[in-house]
């Protein structure tokens, strides 16, 4: 089945389908520079979840977009690599839009004066659309890759974020908001975006089992049960790995910094199309303690929450490619804040 016949055209009108809706709006806002048209695309009370907290106001979206367009005037909306969408009710759908972004830092940004350098990174916008408007969004960026490209010190930026987020203007508080709290019983049936259609349950189960066995139970030897021998993994900082052995090592390396980390799948989206085949998008959260290898400086033995997303391209029932994205700068900010709090207590 390549389409859901029960989705009302009003959910994505006047576009051809949900994929065209997402890609066309991205171009109209960023390529055509119609920032003000965000009001036509987003609900007034849009709820945006990021690794830095929650916002509930369309004005934040517009203001931040204007600042970003000034800083990166040739950045545009990036290149849409894929839109994995699925129905959510008669008049709605969830869209997981993976974007490869590039640009030149030629204007002032929250990170400071223009560097004149080019940058490249990936972003995933996981958007819930109802009656033609985005009502909720889970936004995940690889911000470390941006800073790496611009030659900026991630430690310095993360230290600033530890006090206040330049994205939301609010205190960094990962304990608040729907991105991290609330229990999900079975995301194959109902996740944070709502109830799924009763289909592709076998594929959802495969992804859930992979997270539970490989990530949570540390059964790295079972990767070959879920992945094609030619598995390709695209991860943060624009890293790319290929083959089962490299895929195993990449997971182990992430867990080495957070050896007690547990993954929770919070949303699953499945889409199959004649041109792109079967793809699965997942929103996940890792809860852990920074008590392992000193990837981000000396361990603080403090709790860390990581909001991430993965896109999977499937072939013959196995994962052929994965794109895994999370914001390492937000992770570092949590660690630095814990380190600063400990120092302040010791100095009393």
Coordinates of C-alpha atoms in Angstrom, one line a residue:
X1 CA 0.0 0.0 0.0
X2 CA 1.5 3.3 -1.1
X3 CA -1.1 5.8 0.1
X4 CA -3.8 6.1 2.7
X5 CA -7.1 6.5 0.9
X6 CA -8.8 7.9 4.1
X7 CA -6.7 11.0 4.4
X8 CA -8.7 14.1 3.6
X9 CA -7.1 16.3 0.9
X10 CA -7.9 19.2 3.1
X11 CA -5.0 18.1 5.3
X12 CA -2.5 19.2 2.7
X13 CA -4.5 21.3 0.2
X14 CA -3.8 22.9 -2.2
X15 CA -0.7 20.7 -2.7
X16 CA -0.6 17.2 -4.3
X17 CA 0.2 15.3 -1.2
X18 CA 1.8 15.7 2.2
X19 CA 5.4 15.5 0.8
X20 CA 4.6 18.2 -1.7
X21 CA 3.0 20.3 1.1
X22 CA 6.2 20.1 3.2
X23 CA 8.7 20.7 0.4
X24 CA 6.6 23.5 -1.2
X25 CA 6.2 25.4 2.1
X26 CA 9.9 25.1 2.9
X27 CA 10.7 26.8 -0.4
X28 CA 8.1 29.5 -0.1
X29 CA 9.3 30.5 3.3
X30 CA 13.1 30.2 2.9
X31 CA 13.9 30.2 -0.9
X32 CA 11.3 32.9 -1.7
X33 CA 12.1 34.7 1.6
X34 CA 8.4 34.7 2.6
X35 CA 9.1 34.6 6.4
X36 CA 5.8 36.3 7.2
X37 CA 4.0 33.4 5.4
X38 CA 4.9 31.2 8.4
X39 CA 1.6 32.5 9.9
X40 CA -0.2 30.7 7.0
X41 CA 1.7 27.5 7.6
X42 CA 1.8 27.3 11.4
X43 CA -1.0 27.5 14.0
X44 CA -0.9 30.6 16.2
X45 CA -0.3 28.4 19.3
X46 CA 2.3 26.2 17.6
X47 CA 4.0 24.0 20.2
X48 CA 7.7 23.4 19.3
X49 CA 9.8 20.9 21.2
X50 CA 13.6 21.2 21.1
X51 CA 16.5 20.0 23.2
X52 CA 16.4 23.5 24.8
X53 CA 12.9 23.4 26.0
X54 CA 9.4 24.2 24.7
X55 CA 7.9 27.3 23.0
X56 CA 4.2 27.9 22.4
X57 CA 4.1 31.0 20.3
X58 CA 4.3 31.6 16.5
X59 CA 6.1 34.9 17.1
X60 CA 9.2 33.0 18.5
X61 CA 9.3 31.0 15.2
X62 CA 9.1 34.1 13.1
X63 CA 11.6 36.1 15.1
X64 CA 14.2 33.3 15.2
X65 CA 13.7 32.7 11.4
X66 CA 14.4 36.4 10.6
X67 CA 17.6 36.3 12.7
X68 CA 18.8 33.1 11.0
X69 CA 18.1 34.4 7.5
X70 CA 20.1 37.5 8.4
X71 CA 23.0 35.4 9.6
X72 CA 22.9 32.9 6.7
X73 CA 21.3 34.7 3.8
X74 CA 22.2 32.0 1.3
X75 CA 21.3 29.2 3.5
X76 CA 17.7 28.9 2.3
X77 CA 15.7 26.0 3.6
X78 CA 18.3 23.4 2.7
X79 CA 17.9 20.4 0.5
X80 CA 15.0 18.1 1.4
X81 CA 16.5 14.7 1.6
X82 CA 13.3 12.9 2.5
X83 CA 9.8 13.5 3.9
X84 CA 8.6 10.4 5.8
X85 CA 4.9 11.0 6.4
X86 CA 1.9 9.1 7.8
X87 CA -1.7 9.8 8.5
X88 CA -2.9 10.9 11.9
X89 CA -6.7 11.0 11.8
X90 CA -8.9 12.0 8.9
X91 CA -7.6 15.5 8.6
X92 CA -4.0 15.2 9.8
X93 CA -0.6 13.7 9.2
X94 CA 2.8 13.5 10.8
X95 CA 5.8 14.5 8.6
X96 CA 9.4 13.8 9.4
X97 CA 11.4 16.1 7.1
X98 CA 15.1 15.4 6.9
X99 CA 17.1 18.4 5.5
X100 CA 20.7 18.8 4.5
X101 CA 21.5 22.4 5.2
X102 CA 24.4 24.5 3.9
X103 CA 25.2 28.2 3.9
X104 CA 27.7 30.9 4.5
X105 CA 28.0 32.7 7.9
X106 CA 27.9 36.2 6.5
X107 CA 25.8 38.0 9.1
X108 CA 25.6 38.4 12.8
X109 CA 24.2 35.4 14.7
X110 CA 23.6 34.4 18.3
X111 CA 27.2 32.9 18.1
X112 CA 28.7 36.3 17.3
X113 CA 30.2 38.2 14.3
X114 CA 30.3 36.7 10.8
X115 CA 33.0 34.2 10.2
X116 CA 32.6 34.2 6.4
X117 CA 32.9 30.4 6.5
X118 CA 30.6 27.8 4.9
X119 CA 28.8 25.2 7.0
X120 CA 26.9 22.0 6.5
X121 CA 24.7 20.0 8.8
X122 CA 21.4 18.0 9.0
X123 CA 18.1 18.9 10.7
X124 CA 14.9 16.9 11.1
X125 CA 11.6 18.7 11.6
X126 CA 9.0 16.2 12.9
X127 CA 5.7 18.1 12.3
X128 CA 2.1 17.3 13.2
X129 CA -0.2 18.9 10.6
X130 CA -3.9 19.3 11.0
X131 CA -6.2 20.9 8.5
X132 CA -3.3 22.3 6.6
X133 CA -1.4 23.9 9.5
X134 CA 1.5 22.6 11.6
X135 CA 0.2 22.4 15.2
X136 CA 3.2 20.7 16.9
X137 CA 6.8 20.2 16.0
X138 CA 9.8 18.2 17.3
X139 CA 12.9 19.9 16.0
X140 CA 16.3 18.2 16.1
X141 CA 19.5 19.8 14.8
X142 CA 23.1 18.7 14.5
X143 CA 24.4 22.0 15.9
X144 CA 27.9 20.6 16.6
X145 CA 28.4 20.2 12.8
X146 CA 27.5 23.9 12.3
X147 CA 30.1 25.1 14.9
X148 CA 32.7 22.7 13.6
X149 CA 32.3 24.1 10.1
X150 CA 32.4 27.7 11.3
X151 CA 35.5 27.1 13.4
X152 CA 33.8 28.1 16.6
X153 CA 34.5 26.4 20.0
X154 CA 31.6 24.1 20.9
X155 CA 32.7 24.3 24.6
X156 CA 32.2 28.1 24.6
X157 CA 28.8 27.9 22.9
X158 CA 27.7 25.1 25.2
X159 CA 28.8 27.1 28.3
X160 CA 26.6 30.0 27.2
X161 CA 23.7 27.7 26.6
X162 CA 24.1 26.3 30.1
X163 CA 22.8 29.6 31.4
X164 CA 20.3 30.5 28.7
X165 CA 19.3 29.3 25.3
X166 CA 19.9 31.7 22.4
X167 CA 17.3 29.7 20.4
X168 CA 14.3 30.1 22.8
X169 CA 15.5 32.9 25.0
X170 CA 14.4 30.8 28.0
X171 CA 16.3 29.0 30.7
X172 CA 17.6 25.6 29.6
X173 CA 15.1 23.2 31.3
X174 CA 15.0 19.7 29.8
X175 CA 12.7 18.6 32.6
X176 CA 9.7 20.5 31.2
X177 CA 7.6 19.8 28.2
X178 CA 6.2 17.0 26.1
X179 CA 9.5 16.1 24.4
X180 CA 10.8 14.4 27.5
X181 CA 8.0 13.6 29.9
X182 CA 4.9 11.4 29.8
X183 CA 4.9 7.6 29.2
X184 CA 4.5 6.0 25.8
X185 CA 2.9 2.6 26.0
X186 CA 3.5 1.3 22.5
X187 CA 4.6 3.8 19.9
X188 CA 3.7 1.3 17.1
X189 CA 0.1 2.0 18.1
X190 CA 0.2 5.5 19.5
X191 CA 3.1 7.9 20.0
X192 CA 3.5 11.6 20.8
X193 CA 2.0 12.5 17.4
X194 CA -1.1 10.4 18.1
X195 CA -2.6 7.1 17.0
X196 CA -1.0 5.3 14.0
X197 CA -2.9 3.6 11.3
X198 CA -3.1 -0.2 11.9
X199 CA -0.4 -1.2 9.4
X200 CA 3.3 -1.9 9.1
X201 CA 3.2 -3.3 12.6
X202 CA 5.8 -5.9 11.8
X203 CA 8.2 -3.1 10.6
X204 CA 7.5 -1.1 13.8
X205 CA 8.2 -4.1 15.9
X206 CA 11.5 -4.7 14.2
X207 CA 12.6 -1.1 15.0
X208 CA 11.4 -1.3 18.6
X209 CA 13.2 -4.7 19.1
X210 CA 16.4 -3.2 17.7
X211 CA 16.3 -0.3 20.2
X212 CA 15.6 -2.7 23.1
X213 CA 18.1 -5.4 22.2
X214 CA 21.0 -3.6 20.6
X215 CA 20.8 -0.3 22.5
X216 CA 19.2 -1.1 25.9
X217 CA 20.4 -4.7 26.4
X218 CA 23.8 -4.1 24.7
X219 CA 23.4 -7.1 22.5
X220 CA 25.6 -5.6 19.8
X221 CA 26.0 -9.1 18.3
X222 CA 22.4 -8.9 17.2
X223 CA 22.9 -5.9 14.9
X224 CA 23.1 -8.4 11.9
X225 CA 19.5 -9.5 12.7
X226 CA 18.2 -6.0 12.0
X227 CA 20.7 -4.5 9.5
X228 CA 21.7 -5.3 6.0
X229 CA 25.4 -6.3 5.7
X230 CA 26.0 -3.1 3.7
X231 CA 24.4 -0.9 6.4
X232 CA 25.4 2.8 6.1
X233 CA 25.1 5.1 9.1
X234 CA 25.0 8.9 8.9
X235 CA 25.5 10.4 12.3
X236 CA 26.3 13.7 14.0
X237 CA 29.3 15.9 12.9
X238 CA 28.5 14.5 9.4
X239 CA 30.2 11.2 10.2
X240 CA 29.5 8.2 7.9
X241 CA 30.1 4.6 8.7
X242 CA 29.5 1.4 6.6
X243 CA 29.3 -2.3 7.3
X244 CA 27.9 -4.2 10.4
X245 CA 31.2 -3.9 12.3
X246 CA 31.4 -0.1 11.9
X247 CA 27.7 0.3 12.8
X248 CA 28.3 -1.7 16.0
X249 CA 31.3 0.4 16.9
X250 CA 29.5 3.7 16.3
X251 CA 26.7 2.7 18.8
X252 CA 29.3 1.4 21.3
X253 CA 31.2 4.7 21.1
X254 CA 28.1 6.7 21.9
X255 CA 27.1 4.5 24.8
X256 CA 30.7 4.6 26.2
X257 CA 30.1 8.1 27.4
X258 CA 26.7 7.2 28.8
X259 CA 27.1 3.5 29.8
X260 CA 23.8 3.4 31.7
X261 CA 21.9 5.0 28.9
X262 CA 18.4 3.8 28.1
X263 CA 16.6 4.5 24.8
X264 CA 12.9 5.2 24.7
X265 CA 11.0 5.3 21.3
X266 CA 8.4 8.0 21.5
X267 CA 7.1 8.1 17.9
X268 CA 7.2 6.0 14.8
X269 CA 6.3 7.0 11.3
X270 CA 6.3 4.6 8.3
X271 CA 6.0 5.5 4.7
X272 CA 6.2 3.5 1.5
X273 CA 6.3 5.0 -2.0
X274 CA 7.1 3.6 -5.4
X275 CA 10.1 5.9 -5.9
X276 CA 11.7 5.8 -2.4
X277 CA 10.6 2.4 -1.0
X278 CA 10.0 1.8 2.7
X279 CA 11.3 4.3 5.2
X280 CA 10.7 4.6 8.9
X281 CA 11.2 7.8 11.1
X282 CA 11.6 7.6 14.8
X283 CA 11.7 10.2 17.6
X284 CA 13.6 8.8 20.6
X285 CA 14.9 10.0 24.0
X286 CA 18.0 8.7 25.8
X287 CA 18.1 9.1 29.5
X288 CA 21.6 8.5 31.0
X289 CA 24.3 9.6 33.4
X290 CA 27.5 11.2 32.1
X291 CA 29.7 8.7 33.9
X292 CA 31.7 7.0 31.2
X293 CA 34.6 8.0 28.9
X294 CA 35.4 11.7 28.9
X295 CA 33.9 12.5 25.5
X296 CA 32.7 15.9 26.8
X297 CA 35.3 16.5 29.5
X298 CA 35.6 15.0 32.9
X299 CA 32.5 12.9 33.9
X300 CA 30.1 14.7 36.1
X301 CA 28.0 11.7 37.1
X302 CA 24.9 13.9 36.4
X303 CA 21.8 13.0 34.5
X304 CA 21.5 13.8 30.8
X305 CA 18.5 13.7 28.5
X306 CA 19.1 13.5 24.7
X307 CA 16.3 14.2 22.2
X308 CA 17.1 12.5 18.9
X309 CA 15.7 11.2 15.7
X310 CA 16.5 8.4 13.3
X311 CA 15.5 7.8 9.7
X312 CA 15.7 4.3 8.4
X313 CA 15.7 3.1 4.8
X314 CA 14.6 -0.5 4.6
X315 CA 15.5 -3.2 2.1
X316 CA 14.1 -6.8 2.2
X317 CA 13.0 -6.3 5.8
X318 CA 16.3 -5.0 7.1
X319 CA 17.9 -1.5 7.7
X320 CA 20.0 -0.5 4.8
X321 CA 20.7 3.1 5.9
X322 CA 20.2 5.1 9.0
X323 CA 20.4 8.9 9.6
X324 CA 20.7 9.5 13.4
X325 CA 20.7 13.1 14.6
X326 CA 20.8 14.7 18.0
X327 CA 22.1 18.0 19.4
X328 CA 25.5 17.4 21.1
X329 CA 25.7 21.1 22.1
X330 CA 22.5 20.7 24.2
X331 CA 24.1 17.6 25.7
X332 CA 27.3 19.5 26.5
X333 CA 25.3 22.3 28.0
X334 CA 23.7 19.9 30.5
X335 CA 27.0 18.6 31.5
X336 CA 28.6 22.0 31.8
X337 CA 25.7 23.2 33.9
X338 CA 26.0 20.2 36.2
X339 CA 29.8 20.9 36.5
X340 CA 29.2 24.6 37.3
X341 CA 26.6 23.7 39.9
X342 CA 29.0 21.3 41.6
X343 CA 31.8 23.9 41.6
X344 CA 29.4 26.5 43.1
X345 CA 28.4 24.1 45.9
X346 CA 32.0 23.3 46.7
X347 CA 33.0 26.9 46.8
X348 CA 30.4 27.7 49.5

